[in-house]
Amino acid sequence: MSSTVDVRVTISDLSNGAAWMGGRLMPISEAALPVTDWGLIHSDITYDVVPVLDGAFFRLPHYLARFRRSMDELRLDPGLSDEEMEDALQSLVAATGLRKAYVAMVTSRGVNQVPGSRDPRDCKNQFFAWCVPYVHVIRPEIAERGAHVHIAKTVHRISPGSVNPKVKNYHWGDFTKGLFEAKDHGAETVILLDDDGNVTEGPGFNVFAVKGRTLVTAESGVLEGISRQTVLDIAAEQGLEIEIRALALSEFFESDEVFITTSGGGVAPVTRVDDRIFSNDAPGPITTALHKAYFEWAARPDNRTEISYRD
């Protein structure tokens, strides 16, 4: 596929962000979807985001596998193999020259090919990708000292019976309402509860509680994050106990430490949730160790898919 990519745009044009659409590279400002694309008008779309760290994709096969599962669940088929999608991602990042980047792969239901039809089978599914300089879900200066997070009171996480959270999606109505509420309370971001009052996740991240040497993270109502899985793998290697189960808010507030996991930053400490302060308002020892280990894992050759940058 790389041989068919239009590379007439210069690397300097793409250094602030680029997109791959229909085999063509372009500045991200030029990338667009038709106004009748079901991904736009119905949020009938799935995506995934893989980080580029020090010139390589981190755990790319895991992200591609989850992306494929999401497409299968939604009955989306853009007609590309995993190898062809990886080739598109390689071409995209190489053209930007970015060695630390946030890279999205997306498949939309597309435009209905039969005028007047409301049958999703009549849509032509579309794959595209885009890349920008690395995005931090929690700003580095905030993460360094620990984030202040708000528990949403006016909205709950969308029920898994309505929207499957294991399929990465753009149904952010609950998250966006929660973010406004969090910002109104001076917090950096938000955590949503389910209808039973259990901790789920936040916009772009999973949540972990630490009690002693045990990590607890939600089982239901959450995306099975690749960064989440990376931390679970690291924890197993370090001999920490792991519990994947319902986590009531009352139990959550009794944690020794709290942190989040995200492809946009790895492991980020949370030192304040509402008015509750954790680990003396500073990153705790287990969170700090996991943060360090995450980036050590990112440097391991078996976790890296090197990018062939152009000279």
GROMACS .gro file of C-alpha atoms in nm:
model
  311
    1MET     CA    1   0.000   0.000   0.000
    2SER     CA    2   0.285   0.239   0.068
    3SER     CA    3   0.365   0.243  -0.303
    4THR     CA    4   0.023   0.396  -0.373
    5VAL     CA    5   0.047   0.673  -0.115
    6ASP     CA    6   0.058   1.024  -0.259
    7VAL     CA    7   0.363   1.184  -0.093
    8ARG     CA    8   0.368   1.513  -0.286
    9VAL     CA    9   0.307   1.704   0.037
   10THR     CA   10   0.638   1.795   0.199
   11ILE     CA   11   0.731   1.676   0.546
   12SER     CA   12   0.740   2.037   0.671
   13ASP     CA   13   0.374   2.069   0.572
   14LEU     CA   14   0.285   1.771   0.789
   15SER     CA   15   0.494   1.827   1.100
   16ASN     CA   16   0.201   1.974   1.294
   17GLY     CA   17  -0.029   1.687   1.203
   18ALA     CA   18  -0.130   1.479   0.905
   19ALA     CA   19  -0.403   1.248   0.782
   20TRP     CA   20  -0.418   0.943   0.557
   21MET     CA   21  -0.741   0.920   0.360
   22GLY     CA   22  -0.804   0.701   0.056
   23GLY     CA   23  -0.434   0.635   0.008
   24ARG     CA   24  -0.337   1.001   0.015
   25LEU     CA   25  -0.142   1.196   0.275
   26MET     CA   26  -0.250   1.550   0.358
   27PRO     CA   27  -0.214   1.816   0.629
   28ILE     CA   28  -0.461   1.738   0.904
   29SER     CA   29  -0.635   2.071   0.842
   30GLU     CA   30  -0.743   1.940   0.500
   31ALA     CA   31  -0.887   1.609   0.620
   32ALA     CA   32  -1.267   1.594   0.611
   33LEU     CA   33  -1.567   1.360   0.601
   34PRO     CA   34  -1.878   1.404   0.385
   35VAL     CA   35  -2.162   1.564   0.580
   36THR     CA   36  -2.379   1.255   0.515
   37ASP     CA   37  -2.123   1.005   0.649
   38TRP     CA   38  -2.298   0.793   0.913
   39GLY     CA   39  -1.991   0.828   1.132
   40LEU     CA   40  -2.072   1.198   1.153
   41ILE     CA   41  -2.452   1.196   1.164
   42HIS     CA   42  -2.502   0.878   1.372
   43SER     CA   43  -2.167   0.836   1.553
   44ASP     CA   44  -2.156   0.502   1.367
   45ILE     CA   45  -1.781   0.476   1.386
   46THR     CA   46  -1.499   0.314   1.578
   47TYR     CA   47  -1.139   0.412   1.633
   48ASP     CA   48  -0.825   0.336   1.824
   49VAL     CA   49  -0.522   0.541   1.925
   50VAL     CA   50  -0.166   0.411   1.943
   51PRO     CA   51   0.117   0.618   2.088
   52VAL     CA   52   0.449   0.674   1.915
   53LEU     CA   53   0.732   0.700   2.166
   54ASP     CA   54   1.093   0.763   2.069
   55GLY     CA   55   1.030   0.680   1.705
   56ALA     CA   56   0.831   0.358   1.745
   57PHE     CA   57   0.473   0.249   1.793
   58PHE     CA   58   0.421   0.110   2.146
   59ARG     CA   59   0.247  -0.232   2.150
   60LEU     CA   60   0.100  -0.173   1.805
   61PRO     CA   61  -0.022  -0.535   1.756
   62HIS     CA   62  -0.239  -0.498   2.068
   63TYR     CA   63  -0.398  -0.177   1.937
   64LEU     CA   64  -0.457  -0.323   1.591
   65ALA     CA   65  -0.615  -0.636   1.740
   66ARG     CA   66  -0.854  -0.430   1.953
   67PHE     CA   67  -0.938  -0.210   1.654
   68ARG     CA   68  -1.019  -0.521   1.450
   69ARG     CA   69  -1.240  -0.656   1.732
   70SER     CA   70  -1.425  -0.323   1.745
   71MET     CA   71  -1.485  -0.328   1.371
   72ASP     CA   72  -1.607  -0.687   1.386
   73GLU     CA   73  -1.846  -0.604   1.670
   74LEU     CA   74  -1.994  -0.314   1.471
   75ARG     CA   75  -1.993  -0.509   1.143
   76LEU     CA   76  -1.759  -0.262   0.980
   77ASP     CA   77  -1.527  -0.374   0.700
   78PRO     CA   78  -1.320  -0.115   0.514
   79GLY     CA   79  -1.165  -0.384   0.295
   80LEU     CA   80  -0.813  -0.353   0.439
   81SER     CA   81  -0.601  -0.614   0.611
   82ASP     CA   82  -0.420  -0.544   0.938
   83GLU     CA   83  -0.095  -0.530   0.739
   84GLU     CA   84  -0.239  -0.268   0.503
   85MET     CA   85  -0.362  -0.056   0.794
   86GLU     CA   86  -0.023  -0.081   0.961
   87ASP     CA   87   0.140   0.025   0.635
   88ALA     CA   88  -0.086   0.330   0.623
   89LEU     CA   89   0.008   0.421   0.981
   90GLN     CA   90   0.377   0.376   0.902
   91SER     CA   91   0.352   0.602   0.594
   92LEU     CA   92   0.157   0.861   0.790
   93VAL     CA   93   0.395   0.894   1.085
   94ALA     CA   94   0.707   0.871   0.869
   95ALA     CA   95   0.584   1.162   0.657
   96THR     CA   96   0.537   1.385   0.962
   97GLY     CA   97   0.880   1.312   1.106
   98LEU     CA   98   0.722   1.304   1.453
   99ARG     CA   99   0.903   1.076   1.696
  100LYS     CA  100   0.653   1.126   1.976
  101ALA     CA  101   0.299   1.126   1.847
  102TYR     CA  102  -0.068   1.043   1.901
  103VAL     CA  103  -0.192   0.831   1.612
  104ALA     CA  104  -0.558   0.747   1.547
  105MET     CA  105  -0.696   0.477   1.317
  106VAL     CA  106  -1.065   0.512   1.234
  107THR     CA  107  -1.333   0.323   1.045
  108SER     CA  108  -1.662   0.496   0.972
  109ARG     CA  109  -1.985   0.345   0.842
  110GLY     CA  110  -1.950   0.586   0.552
  111VAL     CA  111  -2.198   0.733   0.308
  112ASN     CA  112  -2.509   0.538   0.211
  113GLN     CA  113  -2.474   0.441  -0.154
  114VAL     CA  114  -2.849   0.400  -0.215
  115PRO     CA  115  -3.041   0.731  -0.225
  116GLY     CA  116  -3.305   0.744   0.047
  117SER     CA  117  -3.190   0.419   0.211
  118ARG     CA  118  -3.164   0.394   0.589
  119ASP     CA  119  -3.011   0.045   0.572
  120PRO     CA  120  -2.658   0.041   0.720
  121ARG     CA  121  -2.567  -0.240   0.480
  122ASP     CA  122  -2.591   0.011   0.196
  123CYS     CA  123  -2.306   0.223   0.335
  124LYS     CA  124  -1.951   0.206   0.204
  125ASN     CA  125  -1.724   0.175   0.508
  126GLN     CA  126  -1.421   0.405   0.515
  127PHE     CA  127  -1.084   0.372   0.690
  128PHE     CA  128  -0.870   0.675   0.761
  129ALA     CA  129  -0.596   0.770   1.004
  130TRP     CA  130  -0.448   1.084   1.150
  131CYS     CA  131  -0.143   1.182   1.350
  132VAL     CA  132  -0.060   1.480   1.570
  133PRO     CA  133   0.216   1.560   1.820
  134TYR     CA  134   0.177   1.356   2.138
  135VAL     CA  135  -0.134   1.433   2.340
  136HIS     CA  136  -0.134   1.419   2.722
  137VAL     CA  137  -0.473   1.340   2.876
  138ILE     CA  138  -0.339   1.495   3.196
  139ARG     CA  139  -0.100   1.782   3.130
  140PRO     CA  140   0.258   1.687   3.233
  141GLU     CA  141   0.291   1.967   3.488
  142ILE     CA  142  -0.034   1.847   3.651
  143ALA     CA  143   0.058   1.478   3.636
  144GLU     CA  144   0.394   1.547   3.798
  145ARG     CA  145   0.230   1.659   4.121
  146GLY     CA  146  -0.095   1.462   4.085
  147ALA     CA  147  -0.426   1.547   3.925
  148HIS     CA  148  -0.744   1.676   4.087
  149VAL     CA  149  -1.037   1.469   3.959
  150HIS     CA  150  -1.410   1.517   4.006
  151ILE     CA  151  -1.674   1.246   4.048
  152ALA     CA  152  -1.965   1.337   3.822
  153LYS     CA  153  -2.291   1.393   4.009
  154THR     CA  154  -2.521   1.490   3.721
  155VAL     CA  155  -2.447   1.205   3.480
  156HIS     CA  156  -2.367   0.833   3.492
  157ARG     CA  157  -2.166   0.623   3.247
  158ILE     CA  158  -2.373   0.503   2.951
  159SER     CA  159  -2.498   0.152   3.028
  160PRO     CA  160  -2.304  -0.131   2.861
  161GLY     CA  161  -2.644  -0.263   2.757
  162SER     CA  162  -2.686   0.047   2.540
  163VAL     CA  163  -2.334   0.120   2.413
  164ASN     CA  164  -2.063  -0.144   2.447
  165PRO     CA  165  -1.769   0.035   2.617
  166LYS     CA  166  -1.530  -0.237   2.500
  167VAL     CA  167  -1.576  -0.100   2.148
  168LYS     CA  168  -1.386   0.228   2.135
  169ASN     CA  169  -1.641   0.488   2.026
  170TYR     CA  170  -1.729   0.855   1.996
  171HIS     CA  171  -2.040   0.840   2.216
  172TRP     CA  172  -1.907   1.106   2.451
  173GLY     CA  173  -2.232   1.268   2.564
  174ASP     CA  174  -2.183   1.139   2.920
  175PHE     CA  175  -1.813   1.224   2.928
  176THR     CA  176  -1.861   1.573   2.788
  177LYS     CA  177  -2.132   1.658   3.040
  178GLY     CA  178  -1.906   1.524   3.315
  179LEU     CA  179  -1.612   1.729   3.191
  180PHE     CA  180  -1.812   2.051   3.206
  181GLU     CA  181  -1.913   1.962   3.561
  182ALA     CA  182  -1.551   1.887   3.656
  183LYS     CA  183  -1.423   2.214   3.509
  184ASP     CA  184  -1.696   2.404   3.692
  185HIS     CA  185  -1.553   2.255   4.014
  186GLY     CA  186  -1.192   2.341   3.927
  187ALA     CA  187  -1.089   1.981   3.854
  188GLU     CA  188  -0.866   1.860   3.574
  189THR     CA  189  -1.096   1.582   3.457
  190VAL     CA  190  -1.383   1.356   3.558
  191ILE     CA  191  -1.460   0.999   3.664
  192LEU     CA  192  -1.806   0.857   3.597
  193LEU     CA  193  -1.998   0.609   3.810
  194ASP     CA  194  -2.237   0.346   3.682
  195ASP     CA  195  -2.604   0.334   3.783
  196ASP     CA  196  -2.510   0.126   4.091
  197GLY     CA  197  -2.259   0.382   4.218
  198ASN     CA  198  -1.946   0.191   4.111
  199VAL     CA  199  -1.639   0.361   3.965
  200THR     CA  200  -1.606   0.308   3.589
  201GLU     CA  201  -1.371   0.528   3.382
  202GLY     CA  202  -1.309   0.877   3.253
  203PRO     CA  203  -1.274   1.043   2.913
  204GLY     CA  204  -0.975   0.866   2.761
  205PHE     CA  205  -0.856   0.672   3.065
  206ASN     CA  206  -0.907   0.377   3.298
  207VAL     CA  207  -0.900   0.416   3.676
  208PHE     CA  208  -0.702   0.216   3.935
  209ALA     CA  209  -0.721   0.213   4.312
  210VAL     CA  210  -0.428   0.094   4.523
  211LYS     CA  211  -0.475  -0.067   4.864
  212GLY     CA  212  -0.154  -0.198   5.012
  213ARG     CA  213   0.002  -0.398   4.727
  214THR     CA  214  -0.329  -0.466   4.554
  215LEU     CA  215  -0.452  -0.292   4.240
  216VAL     CA  216  -0.827  -0.273   4.183
  217THR     CA  217  -0.985  -0.167   3.853
  218ALA     CA  218  -1.337  -0.190   3.717
  219GLU     CA  219  -1.459  -0.495   3.530
  220SER     CA  220  -1.780  -0.356   3.379
  221GLY     CA  221  -1.867  -0.034   3.199
  222VAL     CA  222  -1.513   0.034   3.078
  223LEU     CA  223  -1.291   0.008   2.775
  224GLU     CA  224  -1.031  -0.264   2.816
  225GLY     CA  225  -0.748  -0.017   2.765
  226ILE     CA  226  -0.413  -0.124   2.624
  227SER     CA  227  -0.240   0.100   2.878
  228ARG     CA  228  -0.459  -0.064   3.143
  229GLN     CA  229  -0.343  -0.406   3.021
  230THR     CA  230   0.017  -0.289   3.018
  231VAL     CA  231  -0.012  -0.192   3.385
  232LEU     CA  232  -0.174  -0.526   3.466
  233ASP     CA  233   0.117  -0.699   3.292
  234ILE     CA  234   0.372  -0.488   3.479
  235ALA     CA  235   0.192  -0.548   3.810
  236ALA     CA  236   0.204  -0.924   3.756
  237GLU     CA  237   0.576  -0.900   3.679
  238GLN     CA  238   0.633  -0.698   3.997
  239GLY     CA  239   0.433  -0.936   4.217
  240LEU     CA  240   0.145  -0.698   4.288
  241GLU     CA  241  -0.202  -0.839   4.349
  242ILE     CA  242  -0.468  -0.760   4.088
  243GLU     CA  243  -0.845  -0.745   4.132
  244ILE     CA  244  -1.072  -0.671   3.834
  245ARG     CA  245  -1.417  -0.622   3.982
  246ALA     CA  246  -1.684  -0.374   4.083
  247LEU     CA  247  -1.539  -0.088   4.287
  248ALA     CA  248  -1.791   0.102   4.499
  249LEU     CA  249  -1.727   0.473   4.545
  250SER     CA  250  -1.714   0.430   4.924
  251GLU     CA  251  -1.434   0.172   4.886
  252PHE     CA  252  -1.260   0.384   4.627
  253PHE     CA  253  -1.237   0.674   4.871
  254GLU     CA  254  -1.053   0.446   5.116
  255SER     CA  255  -0.770   0.375   4.871
  256ASP     CA  256  -0.407   0.442   4.957
  257GLU     CA  257  -0.333   0.569   4.606
  258VAL     CA  258  -0.528   0.641   4.287
  259PHE     CA  259  -0.398   0.661   3.933
  260ILE     CA  260  -0.523   0.654   3.577
  261THR     CA  261  -0.390   0.478   3.269
  262THR     CA  262  -0.405   0.622   2.918
  263SER     CA  263  -0.227   0.604   2.584
  264GLY     CA  264  -0.191   0.980   2.626
  265GLY     CA  265   0.057   0.975   2.913
  266GLY     CA  266   0.085   0.619   3.043
  267VAL     CA  267   0.036   0.616   3.421
  268ALA     CA  268  -0.074   0.944   3.581
  269PRO     CA  269  -0.122   0.991   3.957
  270VAL     CA  270  -0.443   1.128   4.104
  271THR     CA  271  -0.390   1.294   4.440
  272ARG     CA  272  -0.733   1.447   4.497
  273VAL     CA  273  -1.083   1.320   4.414
  274ASP     CA  274  -1.349   1.572   4.509
  275ASP     CA  275  -1.241   1.670   4.863
  276ARG     CA  276  -1.060   1.344   4.937
  277ILE     CA  277  -0.678   1.367   4.937
  278PHE     CA  278  -0.466   1.059   4.860
  279SER     CA  279  -0.105   0.977   4.952
  280ASN     CA  280  -0.049   1.310   5.127
  281ASP     CA  281  -0.139   1.503   4.809
  282ALA     CA  282   0.160   1.364   4.620
  283PRO     CA  283   0.219   1.070   4.384
  284GLY     CA  284   0.237   0.749   4.587
  285PRO     CA  285   0.521   0.495   4.572
  286ILE     CA  286   0.338   0.226   4.374
  287THR     CA  287   0.202   0.478   4.123
  288THR     CA  288   0.549   0.627   4.082
  289ALA     CA  289   0.704   0.284   4.027
  290LEU     CA  290   0.439   0.188   3.770
  291HIS     CA  291   0.484   0.518   3.586
  292LYS     CA  292   0.857   0.452   3.559
  293ALA     CA  293   0.803   0.090   3.455
  294TYR     CA  294   0.555   0.189   3.181
  295PHE     CA  295   0.820   0.388   2.996
  296GLU     CA  296   1.080   0.118   3.057
  297TRP     CA  297   0.841  -0.122   2.887
  298ALA     CA  298   0.801   0.127   2.602
  299ALA     CA  299   1.177   0.099   2.542
  300ARG     CA  300   1.175  -0.282   2.521
  301PRO     CA  301   1.240  -0.406   2.167
  302ASP     CA  302   0.954  -0.658   2.188
  303ASN     CA  303   0.706  -0.376   2.259
  304ARG     CA  304   0.831  -0.149   1.978
  305THR     CA  305   0.736  -0.136   1.612
  306GLU     CA  306   1.002   0.084   1.462
  307ILE     CA  307   0.902   0.353   1.212
  308SER     CA  308   1.099   0.387   0.888
  309TYR     CA  309   1.142   0.762   0.869
  310ARG     CA  310   1.237   0.927   0.543
  311ASP     CA  311   1.573   1.100   0.515
   0.00000   0.00000   0.00000
